[in-house]
Coordinates of N, CA and C in Angstrom, one line a residue:
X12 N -13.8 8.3 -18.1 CA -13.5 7.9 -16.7 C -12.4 6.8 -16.6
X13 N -11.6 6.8 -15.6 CA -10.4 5.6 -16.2 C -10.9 4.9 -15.2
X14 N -10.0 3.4 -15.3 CA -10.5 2.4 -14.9 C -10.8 2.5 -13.3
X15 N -10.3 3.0 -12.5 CA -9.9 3.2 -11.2 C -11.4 4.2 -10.8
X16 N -11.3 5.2 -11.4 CA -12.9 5.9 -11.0 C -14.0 4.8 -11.0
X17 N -13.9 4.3 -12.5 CA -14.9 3.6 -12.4 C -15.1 2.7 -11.5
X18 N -14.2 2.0 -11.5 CA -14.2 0.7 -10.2 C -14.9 1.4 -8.6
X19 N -14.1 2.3 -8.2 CA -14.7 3.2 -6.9 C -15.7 3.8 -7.2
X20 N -16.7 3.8 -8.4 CA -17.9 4.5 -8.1 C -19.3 3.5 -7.9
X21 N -19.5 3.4 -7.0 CA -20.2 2.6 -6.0 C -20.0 2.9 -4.6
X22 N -21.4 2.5 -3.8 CA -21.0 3.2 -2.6 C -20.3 2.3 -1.5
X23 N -20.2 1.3 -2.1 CA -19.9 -0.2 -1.1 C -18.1 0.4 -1.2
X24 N -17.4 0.4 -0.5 CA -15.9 0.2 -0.6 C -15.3 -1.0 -1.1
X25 N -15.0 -0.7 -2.2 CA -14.1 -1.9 -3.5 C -13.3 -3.0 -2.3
X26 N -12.5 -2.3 -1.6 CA -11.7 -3.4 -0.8 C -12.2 -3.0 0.9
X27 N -13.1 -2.4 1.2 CA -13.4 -2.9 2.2 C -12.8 -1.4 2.9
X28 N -14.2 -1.0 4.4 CA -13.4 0.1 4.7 C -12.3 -0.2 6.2
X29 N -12.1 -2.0 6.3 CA -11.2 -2.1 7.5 C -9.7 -2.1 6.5
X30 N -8.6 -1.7 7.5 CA -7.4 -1.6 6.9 C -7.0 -3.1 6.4
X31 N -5.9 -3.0 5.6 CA -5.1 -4.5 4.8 C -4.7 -4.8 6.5
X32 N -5.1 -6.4 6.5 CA -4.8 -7.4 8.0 C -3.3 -7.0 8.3
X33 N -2.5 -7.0 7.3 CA -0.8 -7.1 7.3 C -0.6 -6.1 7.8
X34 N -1.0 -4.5 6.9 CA -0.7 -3.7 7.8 C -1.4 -3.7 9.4
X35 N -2.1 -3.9 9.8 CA -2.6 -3.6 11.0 C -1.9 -4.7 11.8
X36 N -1.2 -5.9 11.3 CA -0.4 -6.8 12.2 C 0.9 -6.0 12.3
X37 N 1.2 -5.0 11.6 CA 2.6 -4.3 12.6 C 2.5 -2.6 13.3
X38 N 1.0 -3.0 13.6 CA 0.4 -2.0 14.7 C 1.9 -1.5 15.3
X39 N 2.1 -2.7 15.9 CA 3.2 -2.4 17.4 C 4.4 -1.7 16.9
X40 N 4.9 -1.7 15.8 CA 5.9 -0.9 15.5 C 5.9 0.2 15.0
X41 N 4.7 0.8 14.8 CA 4.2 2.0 14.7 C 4.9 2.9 15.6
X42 N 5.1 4.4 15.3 CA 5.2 5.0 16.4 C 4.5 5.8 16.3
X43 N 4.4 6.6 17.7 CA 3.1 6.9 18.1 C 2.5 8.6 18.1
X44 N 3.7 9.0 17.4 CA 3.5 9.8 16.6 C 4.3 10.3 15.1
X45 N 4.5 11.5 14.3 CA 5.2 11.2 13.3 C 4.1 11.4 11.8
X46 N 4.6 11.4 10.7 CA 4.2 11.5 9.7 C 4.2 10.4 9.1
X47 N 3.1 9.7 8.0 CA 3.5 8.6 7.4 C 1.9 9.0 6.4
X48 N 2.7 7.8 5.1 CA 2.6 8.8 3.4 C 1.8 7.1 2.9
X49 N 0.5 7.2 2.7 CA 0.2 6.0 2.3 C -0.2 6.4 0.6
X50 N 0.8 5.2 -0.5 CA 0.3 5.2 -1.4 C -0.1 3.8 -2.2
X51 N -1.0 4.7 -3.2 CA -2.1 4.5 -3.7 C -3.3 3.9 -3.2
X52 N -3.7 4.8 -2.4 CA -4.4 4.7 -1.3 C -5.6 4.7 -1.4
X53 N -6.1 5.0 -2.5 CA -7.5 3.9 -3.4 C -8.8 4.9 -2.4
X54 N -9.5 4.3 -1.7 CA -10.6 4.6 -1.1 C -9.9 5.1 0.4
X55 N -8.9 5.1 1.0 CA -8.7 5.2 1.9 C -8.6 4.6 3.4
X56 N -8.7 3.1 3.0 CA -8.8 2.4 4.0 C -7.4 2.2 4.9
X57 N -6.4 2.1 4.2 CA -5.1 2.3 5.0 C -4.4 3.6 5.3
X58 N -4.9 4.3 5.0 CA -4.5 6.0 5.4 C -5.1 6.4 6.5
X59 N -6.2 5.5 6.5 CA -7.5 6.5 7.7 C -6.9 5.5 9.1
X60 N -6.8 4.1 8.9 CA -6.2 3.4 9.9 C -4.9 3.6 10.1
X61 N -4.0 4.4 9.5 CA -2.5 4.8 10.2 C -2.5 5.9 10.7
X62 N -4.0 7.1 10.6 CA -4.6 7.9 11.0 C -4.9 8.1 12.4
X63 N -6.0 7.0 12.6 CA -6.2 6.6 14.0 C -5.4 6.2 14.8
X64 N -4.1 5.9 14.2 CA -2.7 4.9 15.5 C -2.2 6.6 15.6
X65 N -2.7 7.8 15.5 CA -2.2 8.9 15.7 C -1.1 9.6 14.9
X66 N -1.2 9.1 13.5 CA 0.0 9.6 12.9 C -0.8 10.4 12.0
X67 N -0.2 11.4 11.3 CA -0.2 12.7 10.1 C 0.0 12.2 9.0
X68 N -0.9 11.7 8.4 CA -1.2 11.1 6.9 C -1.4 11.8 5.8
X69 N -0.4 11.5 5.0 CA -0.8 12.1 3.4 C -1.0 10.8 2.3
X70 N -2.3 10.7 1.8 CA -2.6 9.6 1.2 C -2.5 10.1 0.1
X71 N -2.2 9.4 -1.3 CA -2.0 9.7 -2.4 C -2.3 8.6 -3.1
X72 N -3.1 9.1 -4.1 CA -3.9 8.5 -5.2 C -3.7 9.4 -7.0
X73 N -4.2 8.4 -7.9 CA -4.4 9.3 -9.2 C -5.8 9.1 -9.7
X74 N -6.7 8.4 -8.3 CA -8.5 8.6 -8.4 C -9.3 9.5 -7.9
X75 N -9.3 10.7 -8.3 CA -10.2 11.9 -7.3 C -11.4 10.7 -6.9
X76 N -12.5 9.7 -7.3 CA -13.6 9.3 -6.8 C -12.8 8.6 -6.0
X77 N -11.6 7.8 -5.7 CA -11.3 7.0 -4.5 C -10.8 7.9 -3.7
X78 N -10.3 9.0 -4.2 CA -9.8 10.0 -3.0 C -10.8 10.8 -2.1
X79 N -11.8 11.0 -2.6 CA -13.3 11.3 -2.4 C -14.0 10.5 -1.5
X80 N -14.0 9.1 -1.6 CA -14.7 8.3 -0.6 C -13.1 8.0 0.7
X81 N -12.1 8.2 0.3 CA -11.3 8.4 1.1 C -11.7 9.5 2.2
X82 N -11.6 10.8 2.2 CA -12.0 11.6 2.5 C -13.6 11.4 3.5
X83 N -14.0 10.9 3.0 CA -16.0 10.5 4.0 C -15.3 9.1 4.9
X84 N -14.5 8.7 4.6 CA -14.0 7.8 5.3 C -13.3 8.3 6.4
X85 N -12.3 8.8 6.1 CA -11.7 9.8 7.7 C -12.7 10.6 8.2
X86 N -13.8 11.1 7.6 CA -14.5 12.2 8.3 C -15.9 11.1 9.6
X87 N -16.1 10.0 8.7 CA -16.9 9.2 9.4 C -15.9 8.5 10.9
X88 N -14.8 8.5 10.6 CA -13.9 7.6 11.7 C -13.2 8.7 12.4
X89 N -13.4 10.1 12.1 CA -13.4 11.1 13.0 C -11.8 11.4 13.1
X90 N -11.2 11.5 11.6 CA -9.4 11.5 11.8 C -9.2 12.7 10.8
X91 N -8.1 13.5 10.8 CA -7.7 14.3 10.0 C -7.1 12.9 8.8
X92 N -7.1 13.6 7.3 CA -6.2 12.7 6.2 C -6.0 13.5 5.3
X93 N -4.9 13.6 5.2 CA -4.4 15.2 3.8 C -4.3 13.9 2.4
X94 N -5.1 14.2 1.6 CA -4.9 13.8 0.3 C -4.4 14.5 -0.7
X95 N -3.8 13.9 -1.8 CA -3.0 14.2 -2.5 C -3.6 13.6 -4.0
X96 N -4.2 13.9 -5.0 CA -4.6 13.3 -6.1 C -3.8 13.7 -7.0
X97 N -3.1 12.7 -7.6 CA -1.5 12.6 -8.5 C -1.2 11.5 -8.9
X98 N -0.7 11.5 -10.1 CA -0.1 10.1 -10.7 C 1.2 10.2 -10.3
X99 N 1.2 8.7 -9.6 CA 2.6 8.6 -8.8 C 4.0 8.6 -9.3
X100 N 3.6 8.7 -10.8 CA 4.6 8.5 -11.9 C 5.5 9.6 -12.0
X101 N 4.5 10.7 -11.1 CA 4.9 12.3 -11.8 C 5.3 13.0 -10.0
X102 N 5.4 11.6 -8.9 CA 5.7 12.2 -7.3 C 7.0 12.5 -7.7
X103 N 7.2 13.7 -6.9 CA 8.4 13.9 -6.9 C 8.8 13.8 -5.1
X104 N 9.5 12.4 -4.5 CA 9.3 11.9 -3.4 C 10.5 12.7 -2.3
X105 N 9.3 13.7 -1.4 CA 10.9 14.2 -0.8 C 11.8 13.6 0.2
X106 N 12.8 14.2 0.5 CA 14.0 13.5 1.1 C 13.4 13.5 2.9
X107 N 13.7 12.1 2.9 CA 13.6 11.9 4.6 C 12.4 12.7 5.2
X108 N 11.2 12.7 4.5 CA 10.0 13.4 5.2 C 9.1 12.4 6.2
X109 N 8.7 10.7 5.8 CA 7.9 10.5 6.6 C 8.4 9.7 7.3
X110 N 8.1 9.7 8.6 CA 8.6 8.2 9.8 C 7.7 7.0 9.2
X111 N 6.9 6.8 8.8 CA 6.0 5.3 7.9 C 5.7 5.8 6.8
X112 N 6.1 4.4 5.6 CA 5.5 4.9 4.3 C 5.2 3.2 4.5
X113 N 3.6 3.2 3.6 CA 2.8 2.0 3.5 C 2.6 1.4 2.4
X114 N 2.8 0.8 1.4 CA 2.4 0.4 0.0 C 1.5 -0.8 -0.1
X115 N 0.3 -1.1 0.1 CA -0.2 -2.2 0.2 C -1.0 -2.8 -1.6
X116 N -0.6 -3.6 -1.9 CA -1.0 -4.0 -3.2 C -1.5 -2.8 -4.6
X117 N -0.1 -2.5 -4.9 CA 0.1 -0.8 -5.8 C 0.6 -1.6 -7.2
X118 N 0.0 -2.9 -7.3 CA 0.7 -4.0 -8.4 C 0.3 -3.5 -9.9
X119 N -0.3 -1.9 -10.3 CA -0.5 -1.3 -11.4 C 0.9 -1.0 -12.2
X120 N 2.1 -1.0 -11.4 CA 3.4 -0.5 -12.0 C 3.8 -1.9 -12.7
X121 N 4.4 -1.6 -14.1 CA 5.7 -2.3 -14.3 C 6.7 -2.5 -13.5
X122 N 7.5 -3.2 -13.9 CA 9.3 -3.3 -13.5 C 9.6 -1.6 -13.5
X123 N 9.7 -0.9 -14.7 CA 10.3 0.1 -14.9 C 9.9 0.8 -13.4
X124 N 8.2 1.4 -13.5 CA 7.8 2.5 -12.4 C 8.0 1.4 -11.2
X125 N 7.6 0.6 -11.1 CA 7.6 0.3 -9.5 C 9.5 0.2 -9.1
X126 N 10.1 -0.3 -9.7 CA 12.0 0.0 -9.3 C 11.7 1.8 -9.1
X127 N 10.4 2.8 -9.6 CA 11.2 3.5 -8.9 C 10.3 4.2 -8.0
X128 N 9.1 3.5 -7.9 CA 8.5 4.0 -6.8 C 9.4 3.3 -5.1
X129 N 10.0 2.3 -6.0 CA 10.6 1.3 -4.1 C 11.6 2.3 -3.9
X130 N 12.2 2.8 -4.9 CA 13.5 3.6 -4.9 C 13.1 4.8 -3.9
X131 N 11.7 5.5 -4.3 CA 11.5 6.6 -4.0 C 10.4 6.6 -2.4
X132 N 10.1 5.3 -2.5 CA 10.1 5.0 -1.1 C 10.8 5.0 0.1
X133 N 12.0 4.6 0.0 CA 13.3 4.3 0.8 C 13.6 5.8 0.7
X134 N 13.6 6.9 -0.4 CA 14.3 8.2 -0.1 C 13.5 8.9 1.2
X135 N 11.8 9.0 0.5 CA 11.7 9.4 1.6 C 11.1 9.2 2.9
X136 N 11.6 8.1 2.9 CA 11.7 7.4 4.8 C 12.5 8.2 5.8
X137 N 12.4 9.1 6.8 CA 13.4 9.3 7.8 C 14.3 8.2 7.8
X138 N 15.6 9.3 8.2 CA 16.1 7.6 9.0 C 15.8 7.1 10.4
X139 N 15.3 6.1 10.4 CA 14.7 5.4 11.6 C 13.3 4.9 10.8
X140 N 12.9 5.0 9.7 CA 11.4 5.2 9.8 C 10.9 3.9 8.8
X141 N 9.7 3.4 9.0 CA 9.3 2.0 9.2 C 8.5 2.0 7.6
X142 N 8.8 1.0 6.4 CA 8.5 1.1 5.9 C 7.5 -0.7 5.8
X143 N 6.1 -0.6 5.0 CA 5.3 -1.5 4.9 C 4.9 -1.7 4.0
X144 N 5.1 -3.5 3.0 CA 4.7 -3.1 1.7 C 4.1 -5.0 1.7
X145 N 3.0 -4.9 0.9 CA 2.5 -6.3 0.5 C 2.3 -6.4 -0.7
X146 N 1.8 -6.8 -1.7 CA 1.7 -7.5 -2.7 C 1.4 -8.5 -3.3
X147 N 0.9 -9.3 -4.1 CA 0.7 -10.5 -4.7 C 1.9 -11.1 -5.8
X148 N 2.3 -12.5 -5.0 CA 2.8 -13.0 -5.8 C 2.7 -14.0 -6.6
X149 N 3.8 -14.6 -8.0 CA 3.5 -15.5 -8.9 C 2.3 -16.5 -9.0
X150 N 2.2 -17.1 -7.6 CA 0.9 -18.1 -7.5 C -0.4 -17.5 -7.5
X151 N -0.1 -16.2 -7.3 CA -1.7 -15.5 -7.5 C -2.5 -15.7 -8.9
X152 N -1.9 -16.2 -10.1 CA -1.9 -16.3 -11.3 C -2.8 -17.4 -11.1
X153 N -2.6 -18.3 -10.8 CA -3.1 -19.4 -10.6 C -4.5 -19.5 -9.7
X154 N -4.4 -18.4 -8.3 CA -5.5 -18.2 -7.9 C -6.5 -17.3 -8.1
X155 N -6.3 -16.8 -8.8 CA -7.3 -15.6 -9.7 C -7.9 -14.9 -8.5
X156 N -7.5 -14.2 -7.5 CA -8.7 -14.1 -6.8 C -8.4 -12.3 -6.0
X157 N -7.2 -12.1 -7.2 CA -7.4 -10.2 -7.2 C -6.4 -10.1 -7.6
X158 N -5.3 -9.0 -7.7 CA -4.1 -8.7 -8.5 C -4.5 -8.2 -9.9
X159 N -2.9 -8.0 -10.4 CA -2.8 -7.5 -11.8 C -3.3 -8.7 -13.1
X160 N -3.2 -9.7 -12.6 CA -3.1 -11.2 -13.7 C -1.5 -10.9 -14.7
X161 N -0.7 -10.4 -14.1 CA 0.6 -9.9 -14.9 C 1.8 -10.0 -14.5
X162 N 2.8 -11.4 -15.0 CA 4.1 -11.7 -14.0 C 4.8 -11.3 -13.3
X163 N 5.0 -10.1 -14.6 CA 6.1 -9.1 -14.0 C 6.1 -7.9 -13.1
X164 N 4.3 -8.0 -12.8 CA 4.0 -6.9 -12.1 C 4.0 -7.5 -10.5
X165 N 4.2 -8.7 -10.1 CA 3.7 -9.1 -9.2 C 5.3 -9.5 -8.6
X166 N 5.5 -9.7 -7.1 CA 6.5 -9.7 -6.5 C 7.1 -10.9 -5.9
X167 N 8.6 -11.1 -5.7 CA 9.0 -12.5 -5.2 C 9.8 -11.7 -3.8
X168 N 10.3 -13.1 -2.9 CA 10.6 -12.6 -1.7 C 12.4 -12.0 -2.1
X169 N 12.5 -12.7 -3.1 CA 13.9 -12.3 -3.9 C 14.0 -11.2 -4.7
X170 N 13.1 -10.6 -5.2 CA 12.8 -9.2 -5.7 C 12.7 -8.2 -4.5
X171 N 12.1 -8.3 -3.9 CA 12.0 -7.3 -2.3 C 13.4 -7.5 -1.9
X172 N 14.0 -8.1 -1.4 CA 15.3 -8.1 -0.9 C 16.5 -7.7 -1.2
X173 N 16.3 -7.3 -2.6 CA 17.2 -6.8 -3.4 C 17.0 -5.1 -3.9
X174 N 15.7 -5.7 -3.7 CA 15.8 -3.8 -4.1 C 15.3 -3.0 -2.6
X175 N 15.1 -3.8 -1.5 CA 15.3 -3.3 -0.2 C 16.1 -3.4 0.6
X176 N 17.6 -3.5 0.0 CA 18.7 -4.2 0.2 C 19.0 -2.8 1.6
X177 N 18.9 -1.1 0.9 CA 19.0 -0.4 1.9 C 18.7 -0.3 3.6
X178 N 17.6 -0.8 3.3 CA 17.1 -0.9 4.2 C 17.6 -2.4 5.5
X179 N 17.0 -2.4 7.0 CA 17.7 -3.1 7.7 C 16.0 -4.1 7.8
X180 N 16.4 -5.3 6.7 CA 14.8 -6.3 7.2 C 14.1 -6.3 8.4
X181 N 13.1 -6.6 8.6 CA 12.7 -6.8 9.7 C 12.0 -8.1 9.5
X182 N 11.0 -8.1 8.4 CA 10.2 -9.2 8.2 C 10.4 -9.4 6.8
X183 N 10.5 -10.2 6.1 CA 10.0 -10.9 4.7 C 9.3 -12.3 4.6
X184 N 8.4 -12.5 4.3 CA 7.6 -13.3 3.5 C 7.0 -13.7 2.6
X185 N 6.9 -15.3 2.2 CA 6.5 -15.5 1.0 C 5.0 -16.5 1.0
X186 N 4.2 -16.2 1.1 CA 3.1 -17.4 1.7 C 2.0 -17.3 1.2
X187 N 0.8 -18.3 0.9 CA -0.6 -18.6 0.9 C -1.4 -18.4 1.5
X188 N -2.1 -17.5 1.5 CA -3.1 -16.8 2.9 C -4.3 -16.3 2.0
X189 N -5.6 -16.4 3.4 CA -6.6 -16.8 2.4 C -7.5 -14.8 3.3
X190 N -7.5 -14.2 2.0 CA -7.7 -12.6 2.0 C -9.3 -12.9 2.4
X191 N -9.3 -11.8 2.9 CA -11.3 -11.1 2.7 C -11.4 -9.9 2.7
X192 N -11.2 -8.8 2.1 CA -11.1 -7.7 1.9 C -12.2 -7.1 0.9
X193 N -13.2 -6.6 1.8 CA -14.1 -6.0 0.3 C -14.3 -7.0 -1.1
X194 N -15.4 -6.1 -1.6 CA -15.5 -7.4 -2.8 C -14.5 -8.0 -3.8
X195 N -13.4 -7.8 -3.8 CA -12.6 -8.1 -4.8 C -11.1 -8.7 -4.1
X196 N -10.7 -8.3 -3.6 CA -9.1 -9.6 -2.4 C -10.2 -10.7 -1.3
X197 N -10.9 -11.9 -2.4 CA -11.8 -12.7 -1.0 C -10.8 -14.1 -1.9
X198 N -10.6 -14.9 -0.8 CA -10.3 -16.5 -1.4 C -8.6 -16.0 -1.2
X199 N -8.6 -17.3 -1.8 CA -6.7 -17.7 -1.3 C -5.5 -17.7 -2.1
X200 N -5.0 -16.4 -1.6 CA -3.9 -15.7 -2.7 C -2.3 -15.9 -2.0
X201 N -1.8 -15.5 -2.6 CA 0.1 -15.7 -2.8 C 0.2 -14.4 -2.7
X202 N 1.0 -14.0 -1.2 CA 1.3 -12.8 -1.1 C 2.4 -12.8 -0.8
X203 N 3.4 -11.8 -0.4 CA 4.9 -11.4 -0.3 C 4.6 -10.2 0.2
X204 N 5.2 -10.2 1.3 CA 5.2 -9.2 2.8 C 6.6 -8.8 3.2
X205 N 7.2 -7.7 3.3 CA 8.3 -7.1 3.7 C 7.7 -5.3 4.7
X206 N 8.3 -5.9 5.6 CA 8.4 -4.6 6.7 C 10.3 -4.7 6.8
X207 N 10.5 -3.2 6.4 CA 11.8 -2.6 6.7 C 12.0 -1.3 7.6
X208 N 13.0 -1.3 7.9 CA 13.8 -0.2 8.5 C 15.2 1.1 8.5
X209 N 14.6 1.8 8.1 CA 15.6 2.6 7.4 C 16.7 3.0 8.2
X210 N 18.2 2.8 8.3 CA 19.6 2.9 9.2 C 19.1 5.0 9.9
X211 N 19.3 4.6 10.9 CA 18.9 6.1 12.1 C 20.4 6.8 12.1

């Protein structure tokens, strides 16, 4: 069983079954209908909530048991959610398919894969279409209180800007905010938040 099953096999939801706060603070720029591609989407808590704002969700994971409790999660909150169980290593990301793509703390990649999951995030964003991504940064090391524990996996506001250079910013940030998410994102972490917009 690899690490990730095991972690989701329990019936409590690892990080909680409300959506990441960040994403749900750019509710408003959502549109109100459209497709939008949530990955690594673990248990499903941010697929089923971009579900409910009315959009057509393909959540992707490489946990059949988190894709699983994903799945009783949209059926309990009464939403369709198309899952996808796949290592993201091996997505092959199509062109200009979703109006929102979501990445909320996916800090398993190196440098190498994550340059090319951002890469292959930005392909396939419509143009117009709203991309959302958070993360833990450098000081998280220091706060132990979720993340990879691994430098290079974790993000600066200078690394996001650069490689979302495509894109038209909307928001970037670099700040100390204190999580509660399910048993494992509780206490006061170092996160780095970028919402972009892909040229229409």
């Amino acid at each position: 069983m690899s690490f990730w099953d095991d972690r989701y096999s329990r019936d409590e939801y690892v990080f909680g079954e409300a959506p990441n706060a960040f994403l749900a603070a750019q509710g408003h720029l959502l549109p109100k209908s459209g497709k939008a591609l949530a990955i690594a989407d673990g248990e499903g808590r941010n697929g089923v909530w971009l579900a409910e704002q009315g959009l057509d969700v393909v959540s992707i994971d490489a946990s059949p048991v988190g894709l699983d409790k994903a799945k009783k999660l949209a059926a309990k909150r009464r939403v369709p959610l198309q899952t996808h169980l796949l290592d993201i290593a091996d997505y092959d990301w199509p062109k200009d398919r979703f109006d929102v793509v979501a990445g909320i703390f996916f800090q398993f990649a190196g440098p190498e894969l994550r340059d090319e999951i951002f890469a292959g995030m930005i392909e396939t964003l419509k143009p117009g279409g709203l991309l959302i991504l958070q993360g833990y940064g450098p000081r998280q090391l220091e706060y132990k209180t979720g993340g990879p524990g691994i430098l290079e996996n974790l993000y600066t506001e200078a690394l996001l800007a650069e490689k979302f250079a495509a894109l038209e910013i909307l928001h970037l940030s670099d700040e100390d905010r204190e999580l509660a998410e399910g048993l494992t994102h509780v206490g006061r972490s170092h996160v780095v938040d970028l919402v972009g917009r892909k040229a229409g």
